[in-house]
Structures are given as structure tokens and as C-alpha cells.
Coordinates of N, CA and C in Angstrom, one line a residue:
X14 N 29.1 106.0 118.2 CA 29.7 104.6 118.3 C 30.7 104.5 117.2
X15 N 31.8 103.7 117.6 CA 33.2 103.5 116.8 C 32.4 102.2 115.6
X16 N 32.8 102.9 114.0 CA 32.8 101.9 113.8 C 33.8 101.3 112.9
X17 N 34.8 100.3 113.4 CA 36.0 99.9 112.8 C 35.8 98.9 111.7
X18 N 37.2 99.7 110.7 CA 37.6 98.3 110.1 C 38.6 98.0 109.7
X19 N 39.1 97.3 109.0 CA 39.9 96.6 108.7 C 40.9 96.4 107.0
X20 N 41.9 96.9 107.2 CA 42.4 97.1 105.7 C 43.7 96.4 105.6
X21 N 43.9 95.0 104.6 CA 45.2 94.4 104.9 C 45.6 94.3 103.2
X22 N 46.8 94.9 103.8 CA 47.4 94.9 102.4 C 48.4 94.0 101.9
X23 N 49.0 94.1 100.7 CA 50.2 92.9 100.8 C 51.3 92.9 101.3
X24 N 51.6 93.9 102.3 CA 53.6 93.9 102.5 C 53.9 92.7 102.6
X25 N 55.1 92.4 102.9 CA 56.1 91.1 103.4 C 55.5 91.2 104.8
X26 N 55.3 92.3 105.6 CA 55.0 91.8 107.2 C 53.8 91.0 107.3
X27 N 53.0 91.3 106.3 CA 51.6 90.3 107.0 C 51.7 89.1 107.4
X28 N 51.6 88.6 108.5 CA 51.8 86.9 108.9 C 50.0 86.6 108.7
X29 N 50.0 85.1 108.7 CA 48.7 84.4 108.9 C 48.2 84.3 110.8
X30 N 49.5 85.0 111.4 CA 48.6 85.3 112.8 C 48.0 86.3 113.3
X31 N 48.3 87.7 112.2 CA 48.0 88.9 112.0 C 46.4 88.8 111.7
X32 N 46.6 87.6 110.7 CA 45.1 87.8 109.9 C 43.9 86.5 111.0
X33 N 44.6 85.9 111.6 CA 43.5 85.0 112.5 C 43.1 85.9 113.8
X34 N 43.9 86.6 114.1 CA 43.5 87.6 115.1 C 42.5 88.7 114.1
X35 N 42.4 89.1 113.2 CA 41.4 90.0 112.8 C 40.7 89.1 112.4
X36 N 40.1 87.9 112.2 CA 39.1 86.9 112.1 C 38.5 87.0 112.9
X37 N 39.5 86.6 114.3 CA 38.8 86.1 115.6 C 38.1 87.6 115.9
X38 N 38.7 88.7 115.6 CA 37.7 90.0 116.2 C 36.2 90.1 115.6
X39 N 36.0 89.5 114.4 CA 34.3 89.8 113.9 C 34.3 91.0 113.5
X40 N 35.5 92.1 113.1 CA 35.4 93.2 112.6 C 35.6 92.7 110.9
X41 N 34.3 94.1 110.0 CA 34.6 93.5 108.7 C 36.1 93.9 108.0
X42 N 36.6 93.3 107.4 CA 37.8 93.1 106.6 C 37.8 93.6 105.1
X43 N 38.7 94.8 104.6 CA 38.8 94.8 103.2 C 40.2 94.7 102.9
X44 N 40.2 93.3 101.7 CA 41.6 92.8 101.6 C 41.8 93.3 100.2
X45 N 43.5 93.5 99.9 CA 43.9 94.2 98.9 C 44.3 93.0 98.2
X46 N 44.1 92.5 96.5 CA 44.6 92.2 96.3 C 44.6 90.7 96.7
X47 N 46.0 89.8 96.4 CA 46.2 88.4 96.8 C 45.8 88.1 98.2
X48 N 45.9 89.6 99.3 CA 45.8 89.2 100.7 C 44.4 88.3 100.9
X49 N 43.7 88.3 100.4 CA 42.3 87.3 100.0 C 42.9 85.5 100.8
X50 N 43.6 85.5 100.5 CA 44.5 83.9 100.5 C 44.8 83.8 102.1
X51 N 45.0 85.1 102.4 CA 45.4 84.9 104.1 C 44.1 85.2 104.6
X52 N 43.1 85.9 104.7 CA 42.0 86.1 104.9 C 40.6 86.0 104.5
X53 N 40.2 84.4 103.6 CA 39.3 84.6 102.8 C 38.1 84.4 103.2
X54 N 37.9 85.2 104.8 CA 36.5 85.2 105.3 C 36.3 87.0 105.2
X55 N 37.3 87.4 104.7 CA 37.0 89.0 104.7 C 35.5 89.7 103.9
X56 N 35.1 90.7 104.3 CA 34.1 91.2 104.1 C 34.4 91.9 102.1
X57 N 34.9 92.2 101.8 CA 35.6 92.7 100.9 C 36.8 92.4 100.0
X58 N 36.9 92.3 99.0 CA 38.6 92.3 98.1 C 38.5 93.2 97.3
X59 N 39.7 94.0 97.5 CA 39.5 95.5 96.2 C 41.0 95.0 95.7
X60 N 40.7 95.1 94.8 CA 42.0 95.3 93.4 C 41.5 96.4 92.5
X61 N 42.3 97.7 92.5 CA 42.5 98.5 91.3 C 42.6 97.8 89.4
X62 N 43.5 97.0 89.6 CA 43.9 96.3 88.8 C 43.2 95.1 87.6
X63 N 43.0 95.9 86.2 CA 42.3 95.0 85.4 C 42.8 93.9 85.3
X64 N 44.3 93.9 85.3 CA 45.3 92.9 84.9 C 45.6 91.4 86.2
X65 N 45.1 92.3 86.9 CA 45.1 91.8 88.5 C 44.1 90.4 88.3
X66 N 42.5 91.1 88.0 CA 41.2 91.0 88.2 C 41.5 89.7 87.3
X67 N 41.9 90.1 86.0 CA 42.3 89.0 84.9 C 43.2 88.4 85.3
X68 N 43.9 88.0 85.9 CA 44.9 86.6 86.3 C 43.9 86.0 87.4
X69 N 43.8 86.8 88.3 CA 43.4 86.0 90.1 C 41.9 85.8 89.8
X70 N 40.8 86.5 89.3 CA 39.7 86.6 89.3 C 38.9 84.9 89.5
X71 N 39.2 83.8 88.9 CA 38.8 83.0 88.3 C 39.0 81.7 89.4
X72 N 40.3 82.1 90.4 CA 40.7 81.1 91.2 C 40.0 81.8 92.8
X73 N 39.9 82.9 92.6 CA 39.2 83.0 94.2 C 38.5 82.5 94.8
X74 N 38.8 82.0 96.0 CA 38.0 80.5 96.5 C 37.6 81.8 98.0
X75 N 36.5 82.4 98.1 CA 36.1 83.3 99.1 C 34.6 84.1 98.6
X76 N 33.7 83.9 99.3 CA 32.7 84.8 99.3 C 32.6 86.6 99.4
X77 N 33.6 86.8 99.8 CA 33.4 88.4 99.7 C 33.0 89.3 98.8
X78 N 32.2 90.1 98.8 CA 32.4 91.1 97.8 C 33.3 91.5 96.7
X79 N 33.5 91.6 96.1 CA 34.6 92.1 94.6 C 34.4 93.6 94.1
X80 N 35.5 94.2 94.7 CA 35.1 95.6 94.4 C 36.5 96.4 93.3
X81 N 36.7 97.1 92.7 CA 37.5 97.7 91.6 C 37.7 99.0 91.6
X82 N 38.5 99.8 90.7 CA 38.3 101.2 90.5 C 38.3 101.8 89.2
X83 N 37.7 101.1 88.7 CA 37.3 101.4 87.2 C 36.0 100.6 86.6
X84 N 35.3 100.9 85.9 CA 34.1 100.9 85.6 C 34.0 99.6 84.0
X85 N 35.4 99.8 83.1 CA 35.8 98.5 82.8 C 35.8 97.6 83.4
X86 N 36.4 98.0 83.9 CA 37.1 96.3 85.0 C 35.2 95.8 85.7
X87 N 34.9 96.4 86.3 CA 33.1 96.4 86.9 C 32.5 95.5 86.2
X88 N 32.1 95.9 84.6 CA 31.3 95.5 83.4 C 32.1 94.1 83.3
X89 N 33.6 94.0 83.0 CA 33.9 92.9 82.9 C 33.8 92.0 83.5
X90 N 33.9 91.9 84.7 CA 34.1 90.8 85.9 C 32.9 90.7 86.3
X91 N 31.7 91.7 86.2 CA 30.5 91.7 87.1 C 30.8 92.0 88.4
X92 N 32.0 93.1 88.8 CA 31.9 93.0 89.9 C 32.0 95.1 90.4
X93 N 31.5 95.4 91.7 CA 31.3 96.8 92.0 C 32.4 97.9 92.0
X94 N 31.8 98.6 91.4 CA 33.0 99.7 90.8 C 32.9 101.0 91.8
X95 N 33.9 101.2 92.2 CA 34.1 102.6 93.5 C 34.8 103.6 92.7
X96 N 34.6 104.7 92.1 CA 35.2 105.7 91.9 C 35.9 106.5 93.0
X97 N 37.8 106.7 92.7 CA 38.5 107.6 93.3 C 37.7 108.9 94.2
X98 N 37.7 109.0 95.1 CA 37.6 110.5 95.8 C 38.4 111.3 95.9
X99 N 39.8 111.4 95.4 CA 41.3 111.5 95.0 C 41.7 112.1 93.9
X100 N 42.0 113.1 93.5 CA 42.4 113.5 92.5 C 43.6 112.6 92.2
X101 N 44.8 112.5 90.9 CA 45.9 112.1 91.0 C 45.9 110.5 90.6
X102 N 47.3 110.2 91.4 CA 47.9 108.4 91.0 C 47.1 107.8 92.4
X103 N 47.0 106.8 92.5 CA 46.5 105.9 93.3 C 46.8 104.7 93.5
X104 N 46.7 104.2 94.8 CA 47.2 102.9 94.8 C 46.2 101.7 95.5
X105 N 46.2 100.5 95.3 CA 44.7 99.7 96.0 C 44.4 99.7 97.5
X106 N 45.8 100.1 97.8 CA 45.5 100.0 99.2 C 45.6 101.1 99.9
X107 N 45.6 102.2 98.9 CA 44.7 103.7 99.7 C 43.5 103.9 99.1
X108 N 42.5 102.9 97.9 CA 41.7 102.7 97.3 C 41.0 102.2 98.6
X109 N 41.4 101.0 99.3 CA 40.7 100.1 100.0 C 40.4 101.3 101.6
X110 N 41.2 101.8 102.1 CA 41.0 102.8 103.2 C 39.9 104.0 102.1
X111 N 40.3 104.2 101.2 CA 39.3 105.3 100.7 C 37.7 104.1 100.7
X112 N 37.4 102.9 100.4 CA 36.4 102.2 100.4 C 35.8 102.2 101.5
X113 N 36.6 101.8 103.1 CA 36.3 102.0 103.9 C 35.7 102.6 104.8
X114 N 36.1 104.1 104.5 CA 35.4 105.7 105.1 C 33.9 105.7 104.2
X115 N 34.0 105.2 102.7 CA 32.6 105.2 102.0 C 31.5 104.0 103.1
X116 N 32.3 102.9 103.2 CA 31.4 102.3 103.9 C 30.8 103.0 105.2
X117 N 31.3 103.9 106.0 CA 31.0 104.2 107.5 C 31.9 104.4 108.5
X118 N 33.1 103.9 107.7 CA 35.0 103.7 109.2 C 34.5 104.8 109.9
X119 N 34.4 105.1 111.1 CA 34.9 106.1 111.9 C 36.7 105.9 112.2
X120 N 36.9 104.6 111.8 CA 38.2 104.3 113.0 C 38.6 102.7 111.8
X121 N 40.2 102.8 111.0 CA 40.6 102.6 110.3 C 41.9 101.4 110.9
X122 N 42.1 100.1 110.8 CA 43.7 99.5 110.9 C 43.8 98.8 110.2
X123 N 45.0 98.9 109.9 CA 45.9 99.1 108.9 C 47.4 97.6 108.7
X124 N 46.8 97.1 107.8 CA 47.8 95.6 108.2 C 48.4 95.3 107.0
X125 N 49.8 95.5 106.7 CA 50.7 94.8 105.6 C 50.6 96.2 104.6
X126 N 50.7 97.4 105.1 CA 50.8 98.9 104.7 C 52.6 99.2 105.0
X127 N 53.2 98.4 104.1 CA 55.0 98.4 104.6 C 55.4 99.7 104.4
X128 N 54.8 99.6 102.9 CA 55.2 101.1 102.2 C 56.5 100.8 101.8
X129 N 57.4 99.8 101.3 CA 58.9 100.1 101.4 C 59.3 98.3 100.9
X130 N 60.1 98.2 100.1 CA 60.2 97.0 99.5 C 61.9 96.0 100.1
X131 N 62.6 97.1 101.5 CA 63.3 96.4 102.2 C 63.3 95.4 102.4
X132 N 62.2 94.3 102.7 CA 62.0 92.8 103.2 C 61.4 92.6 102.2
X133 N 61.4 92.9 100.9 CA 60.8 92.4 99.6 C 59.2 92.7 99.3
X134 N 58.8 92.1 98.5 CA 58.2 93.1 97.6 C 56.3 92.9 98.3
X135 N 55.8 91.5 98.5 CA 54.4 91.1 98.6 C 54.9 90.0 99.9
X136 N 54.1 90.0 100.9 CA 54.0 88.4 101.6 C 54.1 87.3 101.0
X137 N 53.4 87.4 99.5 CA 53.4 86.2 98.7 C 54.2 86.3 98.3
X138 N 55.7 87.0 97.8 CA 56.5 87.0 96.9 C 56.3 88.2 95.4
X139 N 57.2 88.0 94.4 CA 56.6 88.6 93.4 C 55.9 88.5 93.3
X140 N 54.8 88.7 92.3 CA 54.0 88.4 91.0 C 54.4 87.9 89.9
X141 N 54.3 86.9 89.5 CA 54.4 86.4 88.3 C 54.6 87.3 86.6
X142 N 53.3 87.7 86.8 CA 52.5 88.1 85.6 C 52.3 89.5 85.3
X143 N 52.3 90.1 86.8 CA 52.1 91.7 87.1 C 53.4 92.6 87.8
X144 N 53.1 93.4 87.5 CA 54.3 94.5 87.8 C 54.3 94.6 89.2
X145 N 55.5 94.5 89.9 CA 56.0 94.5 91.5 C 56.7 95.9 91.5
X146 N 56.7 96.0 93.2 CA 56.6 97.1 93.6 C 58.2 97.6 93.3
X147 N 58.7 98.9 93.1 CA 59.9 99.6 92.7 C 60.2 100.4 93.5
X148 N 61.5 101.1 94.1 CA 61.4 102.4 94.9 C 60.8 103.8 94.0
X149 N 60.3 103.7 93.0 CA 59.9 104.4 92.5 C 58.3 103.9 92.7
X150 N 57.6 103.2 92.7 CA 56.2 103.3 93.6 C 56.4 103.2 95.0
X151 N 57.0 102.6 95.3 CA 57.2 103.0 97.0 C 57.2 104.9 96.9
X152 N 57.8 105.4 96.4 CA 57.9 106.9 96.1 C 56.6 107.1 96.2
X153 N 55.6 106.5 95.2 CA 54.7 107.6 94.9 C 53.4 106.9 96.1
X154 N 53.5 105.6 96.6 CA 52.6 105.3 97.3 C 52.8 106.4 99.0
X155 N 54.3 106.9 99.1 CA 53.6 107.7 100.3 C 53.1 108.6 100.0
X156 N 52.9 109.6 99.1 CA 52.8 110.9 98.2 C 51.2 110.6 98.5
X157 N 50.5 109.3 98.0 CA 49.1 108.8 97.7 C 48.7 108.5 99.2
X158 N 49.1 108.0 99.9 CA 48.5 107.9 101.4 C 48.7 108.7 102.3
X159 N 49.3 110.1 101.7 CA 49.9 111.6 102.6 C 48.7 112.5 102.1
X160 N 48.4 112.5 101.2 CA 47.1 113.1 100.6 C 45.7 112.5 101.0
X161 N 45.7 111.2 101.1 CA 44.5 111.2 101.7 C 44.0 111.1 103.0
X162 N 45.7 111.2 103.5 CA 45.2 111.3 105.1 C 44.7 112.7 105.2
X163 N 45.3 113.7 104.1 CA 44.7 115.1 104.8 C 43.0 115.0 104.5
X164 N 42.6 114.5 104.0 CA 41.5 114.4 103.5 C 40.4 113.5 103.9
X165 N 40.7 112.9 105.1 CA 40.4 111.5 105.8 C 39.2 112.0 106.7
X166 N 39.7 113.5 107.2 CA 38.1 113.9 107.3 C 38.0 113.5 109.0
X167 N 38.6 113.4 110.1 CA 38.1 113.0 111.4 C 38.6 110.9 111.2
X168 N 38.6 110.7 110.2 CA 38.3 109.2 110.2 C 39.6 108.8 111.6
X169 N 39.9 108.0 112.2 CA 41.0 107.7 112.7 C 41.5 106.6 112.2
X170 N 43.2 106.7 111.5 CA 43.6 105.4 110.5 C 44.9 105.1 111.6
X171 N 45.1 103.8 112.1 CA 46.2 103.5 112.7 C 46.7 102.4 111.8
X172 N 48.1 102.6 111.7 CA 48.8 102.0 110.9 C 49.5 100.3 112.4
X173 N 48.7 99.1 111.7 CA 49.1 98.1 112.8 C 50.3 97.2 111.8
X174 N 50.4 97.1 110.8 CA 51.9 96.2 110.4 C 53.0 96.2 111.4
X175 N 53.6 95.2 111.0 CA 54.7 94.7 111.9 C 55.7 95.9 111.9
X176 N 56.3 95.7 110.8 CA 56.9 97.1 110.2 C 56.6 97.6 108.9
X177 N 56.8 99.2 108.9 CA 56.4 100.3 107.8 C 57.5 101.1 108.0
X178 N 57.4 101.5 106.3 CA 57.8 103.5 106.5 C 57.0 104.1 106.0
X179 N 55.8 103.5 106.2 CA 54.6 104.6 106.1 C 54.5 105.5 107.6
X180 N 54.7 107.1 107.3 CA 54.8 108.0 108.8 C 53.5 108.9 108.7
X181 N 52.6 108.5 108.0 CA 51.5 109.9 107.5 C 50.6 109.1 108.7
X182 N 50.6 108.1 109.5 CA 49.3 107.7 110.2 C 50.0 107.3 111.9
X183 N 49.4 107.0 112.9 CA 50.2 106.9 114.0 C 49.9 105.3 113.8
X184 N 50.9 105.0 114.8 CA 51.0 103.2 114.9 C 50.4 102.9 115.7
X185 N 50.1 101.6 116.3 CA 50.0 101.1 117.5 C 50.0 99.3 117.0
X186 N 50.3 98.6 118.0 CA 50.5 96.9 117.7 C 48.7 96.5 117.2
X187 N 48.7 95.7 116.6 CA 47.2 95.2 116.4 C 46.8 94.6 117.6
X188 N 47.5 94.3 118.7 CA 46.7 93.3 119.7 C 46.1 94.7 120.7
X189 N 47.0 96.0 120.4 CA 46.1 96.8 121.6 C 45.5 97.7 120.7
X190 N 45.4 97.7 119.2 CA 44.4 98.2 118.4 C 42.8 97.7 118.6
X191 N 43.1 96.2 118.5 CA 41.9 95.3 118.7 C 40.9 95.6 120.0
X192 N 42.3 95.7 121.0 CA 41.3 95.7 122.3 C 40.8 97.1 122.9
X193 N 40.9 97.9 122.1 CA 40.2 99.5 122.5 C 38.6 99.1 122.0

């Protein structure tokens, strides 16, 4: 049996119709980050980010889980710490697909994975307080999701964003992702 989920990250493509249609499916949800705000019935929120954890932590208005990737960040917040399977740099939202396959994914999609800071930087906009995305992490985030796809193991990850130049995963639209 397929067991899907769900991984939305922050590009500029994510709309709020992207995220009501993965509501309406009842499949669990791991949101990266701010994407919490468009989806705050998701099963999950992983942020890598101590600095993250310390601005947003305090205003999260959502039940999910609170997961990290460091064992500081864990102690501090009280919340569950996932150690990398990855050698190397990393990014949350190959953190959040690496979360995923821990949980059980047979079968992986993939929402607001732009990879590419053309239509700007987050859905939300900058960040305030935290460092925004550069073509120099755009660089190294396909480097980080090219390596773990080889390493994905059978998992199946379909990349459903509106638009990407992430090419390391096959595409398909989320409406005929959903209905397989």
C-alpha cells in the first residue's frame, strides 16, 4: 500500500488553493517553515533553523508537531529533533522530504520546491529578521536535493509546484498527483 505525503515549502508558487486542495485530500502534511500560515492543519512543521524557531516559535497558532535538526534547537524549544541522514550542507525542505521517508513515504509531493528565486524569494515575501534565499543557495539547494534523491531509496518524490527548476524529481500537476 502507497503511503503518501506531503511536503510544502516556501517558494513564491505556493497559493492558498494549492494548500486547500491538500487539506481537502486528508493526506498528512510536513510544512517547511512559515508555510505553517497557509496550512495550519498540517501534520508536521520542520524548521532547520534555531534563528527561525526563535522569531516564529511563539506566534504559531497550529497543533502540529514541531520538528528541527539539531538537538539545541530540540532542548530549547521542547520540541523533536531529527538528525540528517545526509552527509554535507542541507536545506529544510530536503530535511522535511528526508522526515518524511523516516516517517513511512512510499510516495512523496512536493509543493512550493521553486528552487530558484526568479518570482522572488518566499510566498510570504522576505524575511525580516532571517537570511533570504541567494543564487548562491539556490546553487547549493539543487546540489542538496540531487543527493538525496540518489539516496531516496525506491521512495517516489513528485515535484507538484506551480513552477520550479528543481529537475532531480519528475513533475506532475497536484490535481492529478492527488487523484492517483
Amino acid at each position: 500500500m502507497t503511503k503518501t505525503f506531503i511536503c510544502i515549502a516556501s517558494g513564491p508558487s505556493l497559493t492558498r488553493g494549492d494548500c486547500a486542495q491538500v487539506s481537502a485530500s486528508g493526506l498528512p502534511a510536513i510544512v517547511v517553515n512559515n508555510s505553517w500560515q497557509m496550512l495550519p492543519d498540517a501534520a508536521v512543521i520542520f524548521a532547520s533553523d534555531c534563528c527561525w524557531w526563535e522569531e516564529h516559535y511563539s506566534t504559531i497558532r497550529s497543533s502540529a508537531a514541531r520538528w528541527c535538526g539539531d538537538q539545541f534547537t530540540a532542548r530549547r524549544f521542547g520540541i523533536n529533533y531529527f538528525p540528517s541522514t545526509l552527509p554535507g550542507s542541507y536545506n529544510s525542505g530536503q530535511r522535511a522530504i528526508e522526515l518524511a521517508i523516516h516517517f513511512g513515504a512510499s510516495r512523496i509531493l512536493l509543493l512550493g520546491y521553486d528552487c530558484s528565486i526568479r518570482h522572488g524569494t518566499h510566498w510570504h515575501g522576505n524575511h525580516q529578521q532571517l537570511a533570504n534565499p541567494d543564487k548562491f543557495s539556490v546553487a547549493r539547494w539543487h546540489d542538496e536535493f540531487s543527493r538525496l534523491n540518489a539516496i531516496a531509496g525506491g521512495v517516489e518524490i513528485i515535484n507538484c509546484s506551480r513552477y520550479t527548476r528543481l529537475t532531480c524529481f519528475p513533475r506532475q500537476p497536484l490535481e492529478a498527483a492527488l487523484s492517483q
